[in-house]
Tab-separated table of C-alpha atoms and ligand atoms in Angstrom:
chain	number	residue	atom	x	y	z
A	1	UNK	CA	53.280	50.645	-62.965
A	2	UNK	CA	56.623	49.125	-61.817
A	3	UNK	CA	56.665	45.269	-61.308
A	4	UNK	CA	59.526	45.705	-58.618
A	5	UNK	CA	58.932	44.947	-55.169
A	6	UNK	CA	59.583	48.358	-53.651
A	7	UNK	CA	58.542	51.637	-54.317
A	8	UNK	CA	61.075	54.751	-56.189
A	9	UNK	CA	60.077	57.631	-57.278
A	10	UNK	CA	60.400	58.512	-60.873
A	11	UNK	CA	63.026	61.407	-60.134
A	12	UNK	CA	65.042	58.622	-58.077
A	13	UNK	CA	68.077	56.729	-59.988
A	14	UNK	CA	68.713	53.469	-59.016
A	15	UNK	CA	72.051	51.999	-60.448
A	16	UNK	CA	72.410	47.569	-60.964
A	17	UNK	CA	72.970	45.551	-59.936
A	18	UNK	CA	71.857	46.911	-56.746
A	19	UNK	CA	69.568	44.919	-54.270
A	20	UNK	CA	66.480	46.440	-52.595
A	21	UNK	CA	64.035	44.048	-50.120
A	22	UNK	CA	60.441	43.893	-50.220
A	23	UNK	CA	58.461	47.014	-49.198
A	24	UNK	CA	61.513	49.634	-49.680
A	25	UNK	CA	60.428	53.282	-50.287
A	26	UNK	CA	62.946	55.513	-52.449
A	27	UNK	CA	61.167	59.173	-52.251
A	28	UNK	CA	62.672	61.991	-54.632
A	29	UNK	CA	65.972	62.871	-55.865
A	30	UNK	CA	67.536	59.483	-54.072
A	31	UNK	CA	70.364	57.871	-55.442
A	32	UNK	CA	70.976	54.338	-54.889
A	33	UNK	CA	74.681	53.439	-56.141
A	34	UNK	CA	75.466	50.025	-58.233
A	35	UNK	CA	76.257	47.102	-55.298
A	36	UNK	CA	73.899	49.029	-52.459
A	37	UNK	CA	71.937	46.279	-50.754
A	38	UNK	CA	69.019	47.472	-48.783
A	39	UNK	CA	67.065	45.247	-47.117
A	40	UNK	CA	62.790	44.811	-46.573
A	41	UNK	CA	60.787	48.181	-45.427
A	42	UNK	CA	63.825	50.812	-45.466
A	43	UNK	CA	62.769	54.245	-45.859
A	44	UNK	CA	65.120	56.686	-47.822
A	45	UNK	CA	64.030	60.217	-47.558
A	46	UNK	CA	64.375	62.790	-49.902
A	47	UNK	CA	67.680	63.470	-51.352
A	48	UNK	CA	69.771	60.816	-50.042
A	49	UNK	CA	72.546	58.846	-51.255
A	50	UNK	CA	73.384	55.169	-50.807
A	51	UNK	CA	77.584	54.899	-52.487
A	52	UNK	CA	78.535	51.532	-53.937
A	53	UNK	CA	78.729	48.277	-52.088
A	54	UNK	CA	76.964	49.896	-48.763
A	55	UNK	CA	74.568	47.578	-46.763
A	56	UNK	CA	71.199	48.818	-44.994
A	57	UNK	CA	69.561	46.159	-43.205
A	58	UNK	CA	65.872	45.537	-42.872
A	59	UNK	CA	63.517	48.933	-41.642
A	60	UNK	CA	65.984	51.575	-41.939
A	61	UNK	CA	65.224	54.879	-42.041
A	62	UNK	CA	66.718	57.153	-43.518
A	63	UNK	CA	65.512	60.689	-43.141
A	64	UNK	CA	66.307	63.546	-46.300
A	65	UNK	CA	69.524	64.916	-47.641
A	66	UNK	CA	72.115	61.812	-46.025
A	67	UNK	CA	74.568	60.587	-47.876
A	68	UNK	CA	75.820	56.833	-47.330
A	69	UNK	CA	79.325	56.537	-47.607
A	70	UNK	CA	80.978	52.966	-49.128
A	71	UNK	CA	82.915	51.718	-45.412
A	72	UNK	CA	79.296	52.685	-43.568
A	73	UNK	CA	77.280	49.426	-42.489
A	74	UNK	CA	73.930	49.863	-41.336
A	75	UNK	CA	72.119	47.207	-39.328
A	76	UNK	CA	68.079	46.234	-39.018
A	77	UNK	CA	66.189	49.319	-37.622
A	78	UNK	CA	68.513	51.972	-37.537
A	79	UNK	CA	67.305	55.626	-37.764
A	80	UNK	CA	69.097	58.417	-39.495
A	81	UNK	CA	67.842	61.714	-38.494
A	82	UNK	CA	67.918	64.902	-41.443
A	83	UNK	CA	71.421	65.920	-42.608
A	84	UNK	CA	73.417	63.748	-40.440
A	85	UNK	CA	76.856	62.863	-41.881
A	86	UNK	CA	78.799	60.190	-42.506
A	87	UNK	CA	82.645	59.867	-43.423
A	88	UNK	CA	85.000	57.174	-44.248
A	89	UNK	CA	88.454	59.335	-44.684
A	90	UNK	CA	89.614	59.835	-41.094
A	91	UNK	CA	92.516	62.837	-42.567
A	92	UNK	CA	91.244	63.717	-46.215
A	93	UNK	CA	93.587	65.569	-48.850
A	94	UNK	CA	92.025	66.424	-52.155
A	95	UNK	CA	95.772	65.253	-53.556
A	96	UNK	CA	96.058	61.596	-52.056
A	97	UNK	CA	93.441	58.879	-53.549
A	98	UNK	CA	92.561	57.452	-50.491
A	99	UNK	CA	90.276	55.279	-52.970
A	100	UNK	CA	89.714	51.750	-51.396
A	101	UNK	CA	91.089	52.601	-48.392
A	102	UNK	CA	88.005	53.454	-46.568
A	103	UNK	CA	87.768	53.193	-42.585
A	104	UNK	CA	84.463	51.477	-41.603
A	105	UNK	CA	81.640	52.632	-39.498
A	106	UNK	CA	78.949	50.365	-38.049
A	107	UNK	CA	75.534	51.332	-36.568
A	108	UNK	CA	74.426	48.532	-34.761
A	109	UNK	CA	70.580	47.265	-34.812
A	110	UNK	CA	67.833	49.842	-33.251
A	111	UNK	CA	70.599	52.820	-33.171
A	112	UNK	CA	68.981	56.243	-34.035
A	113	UNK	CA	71.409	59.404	-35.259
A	114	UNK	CA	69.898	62.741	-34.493
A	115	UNK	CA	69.522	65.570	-36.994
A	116	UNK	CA	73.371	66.899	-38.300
A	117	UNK	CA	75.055	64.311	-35.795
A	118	UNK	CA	78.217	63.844	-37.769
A	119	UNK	CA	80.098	60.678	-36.895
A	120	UNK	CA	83.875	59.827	-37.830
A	121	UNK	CA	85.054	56.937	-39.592
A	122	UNK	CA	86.047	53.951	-37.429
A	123	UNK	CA	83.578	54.417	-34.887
A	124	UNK	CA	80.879	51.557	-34.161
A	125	UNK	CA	77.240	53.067	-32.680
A	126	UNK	CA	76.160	50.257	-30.247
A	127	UNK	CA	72.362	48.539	-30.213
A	128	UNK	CA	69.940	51.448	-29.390
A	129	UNK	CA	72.356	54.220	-28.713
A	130	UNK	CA	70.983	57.772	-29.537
A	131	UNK	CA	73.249	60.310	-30.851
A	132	UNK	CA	71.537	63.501	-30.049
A	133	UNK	CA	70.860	66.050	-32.797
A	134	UNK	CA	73.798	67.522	-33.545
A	135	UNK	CA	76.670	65.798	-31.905
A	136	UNK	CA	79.883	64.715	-33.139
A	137	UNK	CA	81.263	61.000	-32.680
A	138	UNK	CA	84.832	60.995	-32.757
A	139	UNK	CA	86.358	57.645	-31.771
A	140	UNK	CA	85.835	53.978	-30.149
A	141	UNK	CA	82.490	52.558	-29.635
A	142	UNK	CA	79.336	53.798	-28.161
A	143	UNK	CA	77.888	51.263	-25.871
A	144	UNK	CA	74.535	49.621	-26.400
A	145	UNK	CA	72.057	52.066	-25.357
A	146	UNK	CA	74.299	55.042	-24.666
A	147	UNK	CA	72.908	58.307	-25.120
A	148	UNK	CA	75.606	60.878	-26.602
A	149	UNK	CA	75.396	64.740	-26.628
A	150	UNK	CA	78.083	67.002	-27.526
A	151	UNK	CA	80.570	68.209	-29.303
A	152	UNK	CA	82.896	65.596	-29.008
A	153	UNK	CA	79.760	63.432	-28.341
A	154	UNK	CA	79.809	62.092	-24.253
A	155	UNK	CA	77.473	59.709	-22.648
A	156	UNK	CA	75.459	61.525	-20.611
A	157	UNK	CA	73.009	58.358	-19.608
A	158	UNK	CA	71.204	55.680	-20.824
A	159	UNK	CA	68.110	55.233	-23.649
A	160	UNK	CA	65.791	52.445	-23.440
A	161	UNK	CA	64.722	50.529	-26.576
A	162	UNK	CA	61.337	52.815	-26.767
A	163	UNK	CA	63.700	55.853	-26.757
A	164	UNK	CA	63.067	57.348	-23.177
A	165	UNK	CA	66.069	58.859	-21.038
A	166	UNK	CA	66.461	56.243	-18.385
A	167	UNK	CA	66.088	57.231	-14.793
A	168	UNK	CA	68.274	56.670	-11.689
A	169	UNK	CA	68.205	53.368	-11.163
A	170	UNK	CA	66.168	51.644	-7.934
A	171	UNK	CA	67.688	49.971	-4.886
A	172	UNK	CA	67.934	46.605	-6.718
A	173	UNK	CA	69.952	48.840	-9.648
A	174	UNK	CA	67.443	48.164	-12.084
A	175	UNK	CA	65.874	51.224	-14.374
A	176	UNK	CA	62.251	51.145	-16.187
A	177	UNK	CA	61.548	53.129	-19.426
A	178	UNK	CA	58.687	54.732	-18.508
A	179	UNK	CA	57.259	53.811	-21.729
A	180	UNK	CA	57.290	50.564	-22.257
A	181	UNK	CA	57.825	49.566	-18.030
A	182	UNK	CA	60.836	47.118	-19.479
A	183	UNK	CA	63.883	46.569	-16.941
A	184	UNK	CA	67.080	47.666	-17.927
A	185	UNK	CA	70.024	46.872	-15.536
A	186	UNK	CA	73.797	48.082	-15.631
A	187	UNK	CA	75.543	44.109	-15.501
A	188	UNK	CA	79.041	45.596	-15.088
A	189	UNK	CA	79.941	48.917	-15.511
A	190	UNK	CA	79.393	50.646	-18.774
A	191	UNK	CA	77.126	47.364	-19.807
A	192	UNK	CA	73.364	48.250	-20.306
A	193	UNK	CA	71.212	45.592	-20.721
A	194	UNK	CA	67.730	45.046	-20.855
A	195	UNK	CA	66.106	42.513	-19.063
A	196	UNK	CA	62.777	42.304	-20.540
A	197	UNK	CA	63.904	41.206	-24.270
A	198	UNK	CA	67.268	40.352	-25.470
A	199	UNK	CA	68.942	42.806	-27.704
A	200	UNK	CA	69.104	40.664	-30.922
A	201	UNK	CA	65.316	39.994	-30.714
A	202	UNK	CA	62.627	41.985	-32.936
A	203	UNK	CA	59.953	43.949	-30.495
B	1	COA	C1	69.348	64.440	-26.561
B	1	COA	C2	67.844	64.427	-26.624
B	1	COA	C3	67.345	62.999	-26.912
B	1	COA	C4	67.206	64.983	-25.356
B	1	COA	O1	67.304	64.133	-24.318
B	1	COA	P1	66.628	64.534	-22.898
B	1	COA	O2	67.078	63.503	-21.955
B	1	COA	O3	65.173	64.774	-23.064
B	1	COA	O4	67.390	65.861	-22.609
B	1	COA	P2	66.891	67.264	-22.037
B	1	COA	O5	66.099	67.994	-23.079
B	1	COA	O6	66.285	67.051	-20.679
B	1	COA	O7	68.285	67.979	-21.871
B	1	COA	C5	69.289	67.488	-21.005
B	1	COA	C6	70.526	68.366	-21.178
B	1	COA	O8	71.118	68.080	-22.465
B	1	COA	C7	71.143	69.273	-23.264
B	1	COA	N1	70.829	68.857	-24.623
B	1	COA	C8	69.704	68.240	-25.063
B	1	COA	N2	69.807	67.952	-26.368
B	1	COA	C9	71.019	68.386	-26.754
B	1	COA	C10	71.699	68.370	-27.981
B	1	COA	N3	71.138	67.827	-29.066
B	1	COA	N4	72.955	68.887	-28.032
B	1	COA	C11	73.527	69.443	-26.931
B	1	COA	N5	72.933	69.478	-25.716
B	1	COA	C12	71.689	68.965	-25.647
B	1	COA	C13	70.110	70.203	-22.656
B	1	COA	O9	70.394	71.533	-22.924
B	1	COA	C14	70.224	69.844	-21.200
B	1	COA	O10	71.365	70.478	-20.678
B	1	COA	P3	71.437	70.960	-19.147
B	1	COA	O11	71.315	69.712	-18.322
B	1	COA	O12	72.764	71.629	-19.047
B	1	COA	O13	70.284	71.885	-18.972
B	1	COA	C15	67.311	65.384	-27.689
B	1	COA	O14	67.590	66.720	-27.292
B	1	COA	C16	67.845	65.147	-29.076
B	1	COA	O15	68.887	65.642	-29.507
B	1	COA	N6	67.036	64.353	-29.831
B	1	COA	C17	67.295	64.059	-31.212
B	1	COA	C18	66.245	64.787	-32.090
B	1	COA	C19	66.477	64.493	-33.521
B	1	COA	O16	67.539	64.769	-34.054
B	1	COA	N7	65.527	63.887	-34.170
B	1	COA	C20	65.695	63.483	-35.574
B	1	COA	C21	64.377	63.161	-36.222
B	1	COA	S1	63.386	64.591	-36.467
C-alpha cells in the first residue's frame, strides 16, 4: 500500500519532484513529468500526460489520452474532454528548437473542453466557457461563459455554470439556466455574468 496522499496506478510513472494534492487519482499509463503540480481531487484519465513545470489546480479532470503541454495553465475545476489537444508552438519546424520559448495557454476556473477540441497556444478559455467537442480555438480570449463551436471555434451563445445553453434573455435582460434557476445577465456587451454567485466562488 502507498503512504502517498493520492492514488496512481502501478503502470503510471510519476517523475520528482513533482507535487500532487490530497485525493488525486492517476489511472493507467499516465505520466506525470518532474515540476507538474496538481492540486487536491484532480482526475487524470487514462493515458495522459502532464510535461514539466505545468500547473492543474484543485478538481481537474482530465479525461484519457491528453497530453499537457509545459506553457498550459489549468485552473480549479476545469474539464478536459477525451483527446483534446493542447499546443504551445504557434508555427512549429522540426529544425528550430523552439525549446523555452513556449506561448502560454490558460483555462480559467470551471472551463470544460469537449472531446478533440484542439486549442492554439496563446489563447486564454474564460470562467465556464464550453468548447464544444471538436472545435478549434485559434486566437484571443473566450469570454467567461462563452460557448464555442466550430472550426475556427465562434460563440454561438452563452453556458451557465451547471452547463445548460442559456436561453433568450427576459424583458429585464436577465437569462435562467434551467438547471440550477440562477440569473445570468449580459452587464455590457460580450460580459456574462451571473448574478446568483460570483465567479471566483466554489458552488
Ligand atoms: C456544443 C454542445 C454543448 C451542444 O450544445 P446545444 O446547445 O445542445 O446544441 P444543439 O445540439 O442544440 O446544436 C446547436 C447547433 O450546433 C451544432 N453543433 C452542436 N454541437 C456541435 C459541435 N460539437 N460541433 C459543431 N457543431 C455542433 C448543431 O448541429 C446545431 O446546428 P444547427 O443549429 O445548424 O442545427 C455539444 O454538442 C457538445 O459539443 N458538447 C461537448 C461534448 C463533449 O465533448 N463531452 C466530453 C466529455 S464525454
Amino acid at each position: 500500500m502507498s503512504d502517498e496522499p493520492y492514488f496512481a496506478h502501478p503502470t503510471a510513472v510519476i517523475d520528482t519532484p513533482s507535487q500532487i494534492g490530497v485525493g488525486t487519482k492517476i489511472w493507467h499509463f499516465c505520466h506525470v513529468s518532474a515540476g507538474a503540480e496538481l492540486g487536491p481531487g484532480c482526475n487524470l484519465g487514462q493515458n495522459v500526460f502532464i510535461a514539466p513545470n505545468v500547473r492543474l489546480g484543485a478538481n481537474v479532470k482530465v479525461q484519457n489520452n491528453v497530453s499537457i503541454y509545459e506553457g498550459v495553465t489549468l485552473e480549479d475545476d476545469v474539464f478536459c474532454g477525451p483527446s483534446c489537444v493542447f499546443t504551445n508552438v504557434a508555427s512549429p519546424r522540426s529544425e528550430i528548437v523552439r525549446k523555452g520559448r513556449y506561448e502560454a495557454t490558460l483555462v480559467r476556473r470551471g472551463a470544460s473542453i469537449g472531446a478533440n477540441a484542439t486549442i492554439v497556444c496563446g489563447t486564454t478559455i474564460g470562467r465556464y466557457a464550453l468548447i464544444a467537442a471538436g472545435a478549434v480555438v485559434v486566437r484571443g480570449v473566450v469570454p467567461d461563459y462563452a460557448l464555442m463551436i466550430g472550426v475556427p471555434a465562434t460563440q454561438r451563445g452563452w453556458v451557465s455554470r451547471h452547463g445548460h445553453t442559456l436561453p433568450e434573455p427576459n424583458e429585464a435582460g436577465v437569462r435562467r439556466c434551467p438547471e440550477s434557476g440562477w440569473r445570468y445577465e449580459e452587464v455590457e456587451p460580450g460580459v456574462m455574468r451571473c448574478l446568483d454567485r460570483d465567479e471566483d466562488q466554489a458552488l
